[in-house]
PDB file of C-alpha atoms and ligand atoms in Angstrom:
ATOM      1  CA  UNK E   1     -68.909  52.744 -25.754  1.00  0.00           C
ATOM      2  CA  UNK E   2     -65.929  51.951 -23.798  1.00  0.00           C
ATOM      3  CA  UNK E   3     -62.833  50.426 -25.133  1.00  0.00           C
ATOM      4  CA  UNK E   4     -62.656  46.367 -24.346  1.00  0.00           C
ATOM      5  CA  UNK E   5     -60.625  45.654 -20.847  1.00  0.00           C
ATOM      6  CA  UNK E   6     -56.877  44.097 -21.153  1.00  0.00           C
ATOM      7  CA  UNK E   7     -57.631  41.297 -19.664  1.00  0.00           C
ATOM      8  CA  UNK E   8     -56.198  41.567 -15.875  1.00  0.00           C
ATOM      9  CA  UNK E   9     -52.835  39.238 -15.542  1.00  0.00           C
ATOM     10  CA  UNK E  10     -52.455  36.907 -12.991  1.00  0.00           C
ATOM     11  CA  UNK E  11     -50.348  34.273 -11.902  1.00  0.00           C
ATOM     12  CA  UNK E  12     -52.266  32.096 -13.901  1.00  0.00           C
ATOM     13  CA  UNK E  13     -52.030  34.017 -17.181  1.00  0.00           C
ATOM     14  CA  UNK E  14     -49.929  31.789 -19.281  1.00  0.00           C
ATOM     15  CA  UNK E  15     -47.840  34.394 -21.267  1.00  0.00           C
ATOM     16  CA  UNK E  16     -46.719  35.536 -17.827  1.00  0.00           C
ATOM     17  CA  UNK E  17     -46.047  32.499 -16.104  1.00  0.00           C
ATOM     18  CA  UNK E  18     -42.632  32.395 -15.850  1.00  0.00           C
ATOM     19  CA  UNK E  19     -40.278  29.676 -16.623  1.00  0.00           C
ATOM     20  CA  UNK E  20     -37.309  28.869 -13.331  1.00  0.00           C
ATOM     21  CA  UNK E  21     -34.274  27.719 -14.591  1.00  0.00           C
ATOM     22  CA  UNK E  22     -32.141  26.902 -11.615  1.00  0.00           C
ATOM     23  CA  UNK E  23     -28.366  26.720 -12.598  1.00  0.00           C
ATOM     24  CA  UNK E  24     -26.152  25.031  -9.544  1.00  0.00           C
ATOM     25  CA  UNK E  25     -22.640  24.757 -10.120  1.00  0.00           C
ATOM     26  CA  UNK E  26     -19.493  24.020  -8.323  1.00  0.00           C
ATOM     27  CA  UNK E  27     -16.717  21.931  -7.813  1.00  0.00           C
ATOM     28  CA  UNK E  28     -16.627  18.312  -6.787  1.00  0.00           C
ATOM     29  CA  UNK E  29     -18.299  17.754  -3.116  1.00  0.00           C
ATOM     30  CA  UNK E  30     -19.389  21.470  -2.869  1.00  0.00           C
ATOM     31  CA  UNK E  31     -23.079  20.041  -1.758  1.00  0.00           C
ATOM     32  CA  UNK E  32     -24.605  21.008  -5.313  1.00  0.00           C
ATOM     33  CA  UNK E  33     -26.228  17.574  -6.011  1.00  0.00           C
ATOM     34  CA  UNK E  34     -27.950  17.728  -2.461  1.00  0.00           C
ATOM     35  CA  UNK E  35     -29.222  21.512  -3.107  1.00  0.00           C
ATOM     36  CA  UNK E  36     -29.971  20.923  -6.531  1.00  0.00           C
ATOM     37  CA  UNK E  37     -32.534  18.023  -5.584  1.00  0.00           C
ATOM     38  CA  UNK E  38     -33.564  20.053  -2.635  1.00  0.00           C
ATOM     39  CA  UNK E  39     -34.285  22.913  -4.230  1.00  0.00           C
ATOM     40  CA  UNK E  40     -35.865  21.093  -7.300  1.00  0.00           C
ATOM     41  CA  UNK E  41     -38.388  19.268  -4.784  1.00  0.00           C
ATOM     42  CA  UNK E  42     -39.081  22.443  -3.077  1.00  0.00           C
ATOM     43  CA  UNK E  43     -40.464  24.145  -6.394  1.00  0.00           C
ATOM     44  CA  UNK E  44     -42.401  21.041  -8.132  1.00  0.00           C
ATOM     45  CA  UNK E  45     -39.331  20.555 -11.293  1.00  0.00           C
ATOM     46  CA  UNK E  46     -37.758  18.111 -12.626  1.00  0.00           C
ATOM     47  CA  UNK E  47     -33.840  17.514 -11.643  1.00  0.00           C
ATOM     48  CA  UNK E  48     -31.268  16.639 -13.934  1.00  0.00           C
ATOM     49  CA  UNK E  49     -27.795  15.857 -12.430  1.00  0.00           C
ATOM     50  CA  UNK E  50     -25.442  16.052 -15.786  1.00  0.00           C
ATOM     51  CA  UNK E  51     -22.103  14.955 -14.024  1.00  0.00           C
ATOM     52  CA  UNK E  52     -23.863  11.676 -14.176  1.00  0.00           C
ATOM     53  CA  UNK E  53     -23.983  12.055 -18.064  1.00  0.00           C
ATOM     54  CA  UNK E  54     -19.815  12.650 -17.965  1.00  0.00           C
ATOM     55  CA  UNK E  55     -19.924   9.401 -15.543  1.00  0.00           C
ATOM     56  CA  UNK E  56     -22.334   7.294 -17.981  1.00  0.00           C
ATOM     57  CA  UNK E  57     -20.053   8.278 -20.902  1.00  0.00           C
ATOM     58  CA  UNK E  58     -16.781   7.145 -18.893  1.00  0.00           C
ATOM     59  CA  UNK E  59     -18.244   3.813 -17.899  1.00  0.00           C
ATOM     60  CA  UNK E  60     -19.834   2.710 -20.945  1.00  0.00           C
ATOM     61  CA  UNK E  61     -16.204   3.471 -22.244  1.00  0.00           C
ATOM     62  CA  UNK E  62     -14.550   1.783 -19.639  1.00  0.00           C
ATOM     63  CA  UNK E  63     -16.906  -1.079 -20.174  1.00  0.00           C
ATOM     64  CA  UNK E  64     -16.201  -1.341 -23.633  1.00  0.00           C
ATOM     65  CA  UNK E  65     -12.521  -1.398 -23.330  1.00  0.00           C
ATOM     66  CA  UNK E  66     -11.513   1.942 -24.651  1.00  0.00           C
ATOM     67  CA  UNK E  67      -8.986   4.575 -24.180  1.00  0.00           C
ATOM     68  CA  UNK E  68     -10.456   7.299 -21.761  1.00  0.00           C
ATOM     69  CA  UNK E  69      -7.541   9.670 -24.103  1.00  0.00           C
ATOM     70  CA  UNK E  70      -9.536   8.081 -26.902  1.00  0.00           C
ATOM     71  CA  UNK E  71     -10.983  11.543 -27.887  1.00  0.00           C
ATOM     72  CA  UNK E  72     -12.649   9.940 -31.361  1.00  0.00           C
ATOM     73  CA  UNK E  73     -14.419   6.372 -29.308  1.00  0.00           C
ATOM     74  CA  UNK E  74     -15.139   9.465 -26.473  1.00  0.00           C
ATOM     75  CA  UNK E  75     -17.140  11.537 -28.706  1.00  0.00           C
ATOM     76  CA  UNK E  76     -18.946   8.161 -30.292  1.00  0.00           C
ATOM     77  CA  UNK E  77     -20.156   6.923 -26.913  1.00  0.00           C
ATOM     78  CA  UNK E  78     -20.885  10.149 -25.826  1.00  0.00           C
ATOM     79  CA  UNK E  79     -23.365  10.957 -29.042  1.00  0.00           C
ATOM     80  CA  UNK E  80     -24.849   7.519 -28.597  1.00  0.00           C
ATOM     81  CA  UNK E  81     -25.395   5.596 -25.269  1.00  0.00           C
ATOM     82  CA  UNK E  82     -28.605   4.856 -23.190  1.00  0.00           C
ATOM     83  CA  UNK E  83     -29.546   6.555 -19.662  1.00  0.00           C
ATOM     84  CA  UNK E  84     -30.975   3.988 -18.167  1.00  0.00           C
ATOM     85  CA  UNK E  85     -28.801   1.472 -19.070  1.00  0.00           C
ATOM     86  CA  UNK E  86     -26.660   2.207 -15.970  1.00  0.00           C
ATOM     87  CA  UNK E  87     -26.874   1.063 -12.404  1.00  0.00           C
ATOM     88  CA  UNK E  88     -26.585   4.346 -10.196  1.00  0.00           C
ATOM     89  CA  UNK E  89     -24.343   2.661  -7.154  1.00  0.00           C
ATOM     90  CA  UNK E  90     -21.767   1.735  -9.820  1.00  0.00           C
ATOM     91  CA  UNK E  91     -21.697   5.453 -11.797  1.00  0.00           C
ATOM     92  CA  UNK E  92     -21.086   7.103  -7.723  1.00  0.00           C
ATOM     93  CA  UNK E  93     -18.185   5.251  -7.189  1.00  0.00           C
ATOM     94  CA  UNK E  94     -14.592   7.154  -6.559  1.00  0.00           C
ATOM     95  CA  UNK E  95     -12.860   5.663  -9.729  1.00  0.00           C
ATOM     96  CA  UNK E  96     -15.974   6.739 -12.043  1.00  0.00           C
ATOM     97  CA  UNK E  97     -15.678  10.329 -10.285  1.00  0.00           C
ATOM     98  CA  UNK E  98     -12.166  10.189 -11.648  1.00  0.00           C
ATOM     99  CA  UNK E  99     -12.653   8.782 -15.229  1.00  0.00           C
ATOM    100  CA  UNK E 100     -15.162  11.595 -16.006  1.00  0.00           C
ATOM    101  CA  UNK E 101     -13.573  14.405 -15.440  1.00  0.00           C
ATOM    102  CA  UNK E 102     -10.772  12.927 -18.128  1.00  0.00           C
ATOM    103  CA  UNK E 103     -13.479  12.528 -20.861  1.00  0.00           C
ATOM    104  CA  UNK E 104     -15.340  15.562 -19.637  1.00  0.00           C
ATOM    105  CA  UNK E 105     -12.290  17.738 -20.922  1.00  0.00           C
ATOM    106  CA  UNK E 106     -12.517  16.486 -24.185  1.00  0.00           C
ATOM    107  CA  UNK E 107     -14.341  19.156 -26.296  1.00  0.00           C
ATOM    108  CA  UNK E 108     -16.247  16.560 -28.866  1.00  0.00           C
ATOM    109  CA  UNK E 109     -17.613  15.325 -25.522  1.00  0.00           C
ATOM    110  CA  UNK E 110     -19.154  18.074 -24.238  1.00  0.00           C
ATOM    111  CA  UNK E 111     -20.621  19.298 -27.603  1.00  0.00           C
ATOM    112  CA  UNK E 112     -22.458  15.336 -27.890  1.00  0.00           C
ATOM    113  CA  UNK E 113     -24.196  16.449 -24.311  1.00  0.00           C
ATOM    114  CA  UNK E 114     -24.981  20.094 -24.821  1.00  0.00           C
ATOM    115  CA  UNK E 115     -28.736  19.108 -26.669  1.00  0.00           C
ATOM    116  CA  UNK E 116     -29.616  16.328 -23.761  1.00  0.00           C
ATOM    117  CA  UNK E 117     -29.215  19.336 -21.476  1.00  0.00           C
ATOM    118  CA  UNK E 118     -30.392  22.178 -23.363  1.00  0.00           C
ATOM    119  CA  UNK E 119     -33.474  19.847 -24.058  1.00  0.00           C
ATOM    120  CA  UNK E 120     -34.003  18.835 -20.751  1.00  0.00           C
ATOM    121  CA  UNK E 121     -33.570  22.665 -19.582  1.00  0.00           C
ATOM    122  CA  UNK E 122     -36.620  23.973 -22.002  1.00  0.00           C
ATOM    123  CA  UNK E 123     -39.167  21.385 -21.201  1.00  0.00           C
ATOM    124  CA  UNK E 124     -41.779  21.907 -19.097  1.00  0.00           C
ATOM    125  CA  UNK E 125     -42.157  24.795 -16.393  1.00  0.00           C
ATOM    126  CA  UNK E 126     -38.689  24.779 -15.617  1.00  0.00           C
ATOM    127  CA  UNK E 127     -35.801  22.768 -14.393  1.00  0.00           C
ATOM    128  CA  UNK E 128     -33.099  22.181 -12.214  1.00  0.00           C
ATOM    129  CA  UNK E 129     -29.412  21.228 -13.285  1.00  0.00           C
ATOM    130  CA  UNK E 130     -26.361  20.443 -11.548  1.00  0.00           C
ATOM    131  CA  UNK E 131     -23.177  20.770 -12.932  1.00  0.00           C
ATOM    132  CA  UNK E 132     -19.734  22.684 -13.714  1.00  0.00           C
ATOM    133  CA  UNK E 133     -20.968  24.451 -17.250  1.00  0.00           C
ATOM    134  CA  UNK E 134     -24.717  25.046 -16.330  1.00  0.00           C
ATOM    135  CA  UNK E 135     -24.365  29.261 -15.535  1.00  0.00           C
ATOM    136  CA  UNK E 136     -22.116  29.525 -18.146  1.00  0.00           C
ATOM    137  CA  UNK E 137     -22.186  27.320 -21.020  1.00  0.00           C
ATOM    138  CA  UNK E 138     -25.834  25.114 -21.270  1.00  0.00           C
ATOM    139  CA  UNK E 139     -28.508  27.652 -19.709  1.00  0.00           C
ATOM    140  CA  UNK E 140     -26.392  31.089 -19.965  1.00  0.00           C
ATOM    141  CA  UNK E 141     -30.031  32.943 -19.919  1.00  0.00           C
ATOM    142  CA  UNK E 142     -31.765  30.977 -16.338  1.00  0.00           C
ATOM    143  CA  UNK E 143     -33.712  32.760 -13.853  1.00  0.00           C
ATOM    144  CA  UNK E 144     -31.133  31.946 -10.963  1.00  0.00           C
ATOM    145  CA  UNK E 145     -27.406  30.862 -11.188  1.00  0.00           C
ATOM    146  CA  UNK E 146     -25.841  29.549  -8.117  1.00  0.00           C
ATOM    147  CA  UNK E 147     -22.290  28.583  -7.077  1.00  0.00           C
ATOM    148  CA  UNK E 148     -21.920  26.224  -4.683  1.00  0.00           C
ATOM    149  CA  UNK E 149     -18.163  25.585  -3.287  1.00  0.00           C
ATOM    150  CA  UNK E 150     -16.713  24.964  -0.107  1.00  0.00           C
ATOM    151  CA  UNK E 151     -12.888  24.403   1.272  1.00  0.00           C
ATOM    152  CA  UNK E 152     -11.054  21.090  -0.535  1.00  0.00           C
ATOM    153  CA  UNK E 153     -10.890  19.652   3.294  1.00  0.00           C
ATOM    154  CA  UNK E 154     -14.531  20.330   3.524  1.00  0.00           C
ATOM    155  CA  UNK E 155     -15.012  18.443   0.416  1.00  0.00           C
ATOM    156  CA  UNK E 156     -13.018  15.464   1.180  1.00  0.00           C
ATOM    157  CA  UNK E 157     -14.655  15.124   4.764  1.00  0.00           C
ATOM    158  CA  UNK E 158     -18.287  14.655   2.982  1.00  0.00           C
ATOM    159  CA  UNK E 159     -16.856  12.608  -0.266  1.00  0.00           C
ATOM    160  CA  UNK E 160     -15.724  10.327   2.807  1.00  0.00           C
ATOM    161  CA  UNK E 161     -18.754  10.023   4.246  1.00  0.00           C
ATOM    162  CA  UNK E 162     -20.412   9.729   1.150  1.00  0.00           C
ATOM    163  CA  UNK E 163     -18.353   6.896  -0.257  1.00  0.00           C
ATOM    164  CA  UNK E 164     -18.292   5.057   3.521  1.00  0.00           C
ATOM    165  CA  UNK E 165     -21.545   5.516   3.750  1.00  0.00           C
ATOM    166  CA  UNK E 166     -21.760   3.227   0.157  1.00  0.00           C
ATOM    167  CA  UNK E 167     -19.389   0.441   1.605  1.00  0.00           C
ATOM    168  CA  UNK E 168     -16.863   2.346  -0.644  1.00  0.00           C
ATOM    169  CA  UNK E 169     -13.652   2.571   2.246  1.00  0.00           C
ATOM    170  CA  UNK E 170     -10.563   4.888   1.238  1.00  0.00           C
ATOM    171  CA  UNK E 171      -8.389   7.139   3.096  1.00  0.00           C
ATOM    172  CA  UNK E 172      -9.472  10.772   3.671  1.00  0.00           C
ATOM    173  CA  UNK E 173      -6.277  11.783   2.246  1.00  0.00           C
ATOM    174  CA  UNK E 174      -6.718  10.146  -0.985  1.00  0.00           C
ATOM    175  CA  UNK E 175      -9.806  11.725  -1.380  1.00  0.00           C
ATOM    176  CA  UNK E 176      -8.361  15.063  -0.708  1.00  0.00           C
ATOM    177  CA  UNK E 177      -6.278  14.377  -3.365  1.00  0.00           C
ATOM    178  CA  UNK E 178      -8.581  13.275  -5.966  1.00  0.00           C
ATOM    179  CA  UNK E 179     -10.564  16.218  -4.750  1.00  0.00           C
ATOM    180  CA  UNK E 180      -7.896  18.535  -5.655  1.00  0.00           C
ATOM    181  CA  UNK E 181      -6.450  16.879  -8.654  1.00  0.00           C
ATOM    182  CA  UNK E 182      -9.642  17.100 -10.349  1.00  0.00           C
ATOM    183  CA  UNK E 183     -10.397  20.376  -9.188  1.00  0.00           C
ATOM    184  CA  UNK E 184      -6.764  21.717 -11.168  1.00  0.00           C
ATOM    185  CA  UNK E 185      -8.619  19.612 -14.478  1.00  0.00           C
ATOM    186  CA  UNK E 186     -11.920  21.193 -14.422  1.00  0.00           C
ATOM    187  CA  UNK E 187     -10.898  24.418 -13.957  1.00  0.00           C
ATOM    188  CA  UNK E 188      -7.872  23.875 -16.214  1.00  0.00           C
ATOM    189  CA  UNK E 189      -9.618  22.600 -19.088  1.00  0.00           C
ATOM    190  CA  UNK E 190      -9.998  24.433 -22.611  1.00  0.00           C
ATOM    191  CA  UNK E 191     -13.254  23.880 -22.774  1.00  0.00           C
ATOM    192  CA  UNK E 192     -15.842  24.818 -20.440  1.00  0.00           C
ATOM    193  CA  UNK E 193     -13.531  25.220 -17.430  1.00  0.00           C
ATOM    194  CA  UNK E 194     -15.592  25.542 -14.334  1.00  0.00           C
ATOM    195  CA  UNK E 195     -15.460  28.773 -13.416  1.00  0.00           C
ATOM    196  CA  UNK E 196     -18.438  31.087 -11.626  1.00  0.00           C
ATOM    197  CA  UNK E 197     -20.915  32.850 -13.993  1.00  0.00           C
ATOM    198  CA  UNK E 198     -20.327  36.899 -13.605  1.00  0.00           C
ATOM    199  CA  UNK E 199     -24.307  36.442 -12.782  1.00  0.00           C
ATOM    200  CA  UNK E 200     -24.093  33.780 -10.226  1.00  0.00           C
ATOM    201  CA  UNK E 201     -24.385  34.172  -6.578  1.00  0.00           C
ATOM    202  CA  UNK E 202     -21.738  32.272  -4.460  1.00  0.00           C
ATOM    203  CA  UNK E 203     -22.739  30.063  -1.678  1.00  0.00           C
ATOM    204  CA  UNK E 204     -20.269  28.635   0.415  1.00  0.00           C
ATOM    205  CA  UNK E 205     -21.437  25.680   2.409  1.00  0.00           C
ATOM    206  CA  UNK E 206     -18.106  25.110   4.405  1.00  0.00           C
ATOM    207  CA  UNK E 207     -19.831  26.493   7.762  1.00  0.00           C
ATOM    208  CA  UNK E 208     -23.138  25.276   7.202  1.00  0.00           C
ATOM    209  CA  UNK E 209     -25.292  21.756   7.312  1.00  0.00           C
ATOM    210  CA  UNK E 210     -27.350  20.715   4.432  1.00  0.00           C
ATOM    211  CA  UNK E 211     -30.772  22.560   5.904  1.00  0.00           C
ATOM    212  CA  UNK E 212     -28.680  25.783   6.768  1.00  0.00           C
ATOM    213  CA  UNK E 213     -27.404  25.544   3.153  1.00  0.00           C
ATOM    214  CA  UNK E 214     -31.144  25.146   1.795  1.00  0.00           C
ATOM    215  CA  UNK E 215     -32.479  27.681   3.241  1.00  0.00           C
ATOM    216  CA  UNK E 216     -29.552  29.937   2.247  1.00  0.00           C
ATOM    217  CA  UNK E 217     -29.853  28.597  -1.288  1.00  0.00           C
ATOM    218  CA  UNK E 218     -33.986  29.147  -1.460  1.00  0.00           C
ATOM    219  CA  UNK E 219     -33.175  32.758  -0.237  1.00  0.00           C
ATOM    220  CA  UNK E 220     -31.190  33.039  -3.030  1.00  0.00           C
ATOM    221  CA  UNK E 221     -33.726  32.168  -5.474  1.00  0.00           C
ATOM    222  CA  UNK E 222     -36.753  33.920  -3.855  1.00  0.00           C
ATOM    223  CA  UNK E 223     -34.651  36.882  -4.148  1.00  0.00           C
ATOM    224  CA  UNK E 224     -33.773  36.636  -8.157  1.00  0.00           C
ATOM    225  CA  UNK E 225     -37.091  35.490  -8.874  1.00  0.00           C
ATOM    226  CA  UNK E 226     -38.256  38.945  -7.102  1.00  0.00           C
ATOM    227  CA  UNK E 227     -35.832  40.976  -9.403  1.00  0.00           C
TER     228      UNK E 227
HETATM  229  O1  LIG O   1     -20.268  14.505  -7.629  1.00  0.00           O
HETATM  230  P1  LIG O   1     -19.039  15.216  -8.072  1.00  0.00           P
HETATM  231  O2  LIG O   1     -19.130  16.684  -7.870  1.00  0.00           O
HETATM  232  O3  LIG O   1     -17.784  14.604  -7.541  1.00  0.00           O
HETATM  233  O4  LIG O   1     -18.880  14.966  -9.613  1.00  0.00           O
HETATM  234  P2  LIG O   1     -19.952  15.054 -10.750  1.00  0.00           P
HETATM  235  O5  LIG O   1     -20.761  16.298 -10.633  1.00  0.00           O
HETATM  236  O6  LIG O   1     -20.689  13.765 -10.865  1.00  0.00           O
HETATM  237  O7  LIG O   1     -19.006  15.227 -12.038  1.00  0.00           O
HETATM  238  C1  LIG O   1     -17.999  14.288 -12.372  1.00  0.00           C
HETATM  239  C2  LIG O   1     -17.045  14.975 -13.336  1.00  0.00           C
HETATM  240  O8  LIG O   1     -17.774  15.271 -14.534  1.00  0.00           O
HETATM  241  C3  LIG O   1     -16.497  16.321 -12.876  1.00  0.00           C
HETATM  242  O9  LIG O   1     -15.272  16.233 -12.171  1.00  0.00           O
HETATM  243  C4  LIG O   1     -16.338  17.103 -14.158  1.00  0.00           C
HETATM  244  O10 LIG O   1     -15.084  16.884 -14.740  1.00  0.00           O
HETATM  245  C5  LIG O   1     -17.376  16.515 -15.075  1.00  0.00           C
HETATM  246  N1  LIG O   1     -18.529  17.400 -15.275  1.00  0.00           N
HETATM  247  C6  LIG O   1     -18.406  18.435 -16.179  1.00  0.00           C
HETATM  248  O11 LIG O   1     -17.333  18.636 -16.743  1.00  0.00           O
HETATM  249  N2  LIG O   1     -19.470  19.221 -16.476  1.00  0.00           N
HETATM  250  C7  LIG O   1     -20.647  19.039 -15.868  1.00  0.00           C
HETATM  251  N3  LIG O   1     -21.677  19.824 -16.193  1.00  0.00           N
HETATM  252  C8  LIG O   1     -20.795  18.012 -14.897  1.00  0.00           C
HETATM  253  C9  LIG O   1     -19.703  17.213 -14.609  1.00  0.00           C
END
């Protein structure tokens, strides 16, 4: 009698259908929200774009009249508020950019949004996040890690458009200084400091358009998923 067969994997088998977690990080205007939803279209997951979590926490705050210094009503709103209780044009705008990167250095903060994103990360087949923290602090073990950046003049020219583009009109030079002033906070801060994961792999979009930059990206993650 012959022993019984392992059955033969596949694809399909479920133990070995693997999970993609796509990490995207970068500085402000690097092009990472654009990839991310890209690149989370492209492979069927859901997206989760959690510098609009810092920006919900600094509007409902701002809303309600508090201190953005206000570390204790900061950690409160940020353990507490509602998703979809925010309209999307108003979270984009340039002075909500601004306000979350204040609350998003204080520490309480970011520990009140680590399960949202954990949670969201380990649902499902996989996910897609965006972010500053994502490679390094919320999904330190996913498939791919990417770092998207490109030059701060770069930057401003698209957070321009961008904001023109929403009726929102301000000079390119102001924007290359919020650009850089909140680049010098997020990479300053204590906590979570954006900084490249020693696993990532950099992708600097300041030469290329958004479909160069894709398929540069998905190249990325065919090749990790490979490995
Ligand atoms: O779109 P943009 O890159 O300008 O900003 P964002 O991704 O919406 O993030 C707004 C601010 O939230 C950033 O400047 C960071 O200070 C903060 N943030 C963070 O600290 N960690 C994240 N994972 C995402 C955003």
């Amino acid at each position: 009698m012959t022993a019984p067969q392992a059955p033969v994997p596949t694809a399909q088998t479920p133990a070995l259908a693997r999970r993609l977690v796509i990490a995207v990080d970068g500085p402000a205007a690097s092009g990472k929200g654009t990839l991310a939803r890209r690149l989370a279209r492209h492979y069927g997951l859901p997206h989760l774009d959690t510098g609009l979590l810092y920006r919900m926490v600094a509007l409902a705050m701002l809303d309600a009249g508090l201190r953005l210094d206000d570390a204790e009503a900061a950690a409160a709103t940020a353990a507490g508020f509602d998703q979809g209780a925010f309209e999307e044009a108003r979270l984009r705008g340039r002075a909500i950019g601004e306000a979350a990167s204040v609350v998003a250095a204080i520490p309480e903060v970011r520990q009140a949004l680590i399960a949202r994103q954990r949670d969201f990360a380990a649902a499902g087949p996989g996910a897609v996040l965006d972010g500053r923290d994502i490679g390094t602090v919320i999904c330190p073990q996913a498939t791919v890690k990417l770092f998207v950046t490109a030059s701060p003049e770069i930057r401003a020219e698209r957070r321009h458009r961008e904001l023109a583009g929403r009726g929102e009109t301000t000079p390119y030079a102001a924007i290359l200084d919020d650009i850089r002033r909140r680049d010098a906070r997020d990479s300053g801060r204590g906590t979570a400091p954006l900084r490249m994961a020693d696993d990532a792999v950099l992708l600097d979009t300041s030469a290329l358009g958004i479909e160069e930059a894709f398929a540069a990206a998905r190249a990325i993650v065919e090749g990790r998923r490979a490995a």
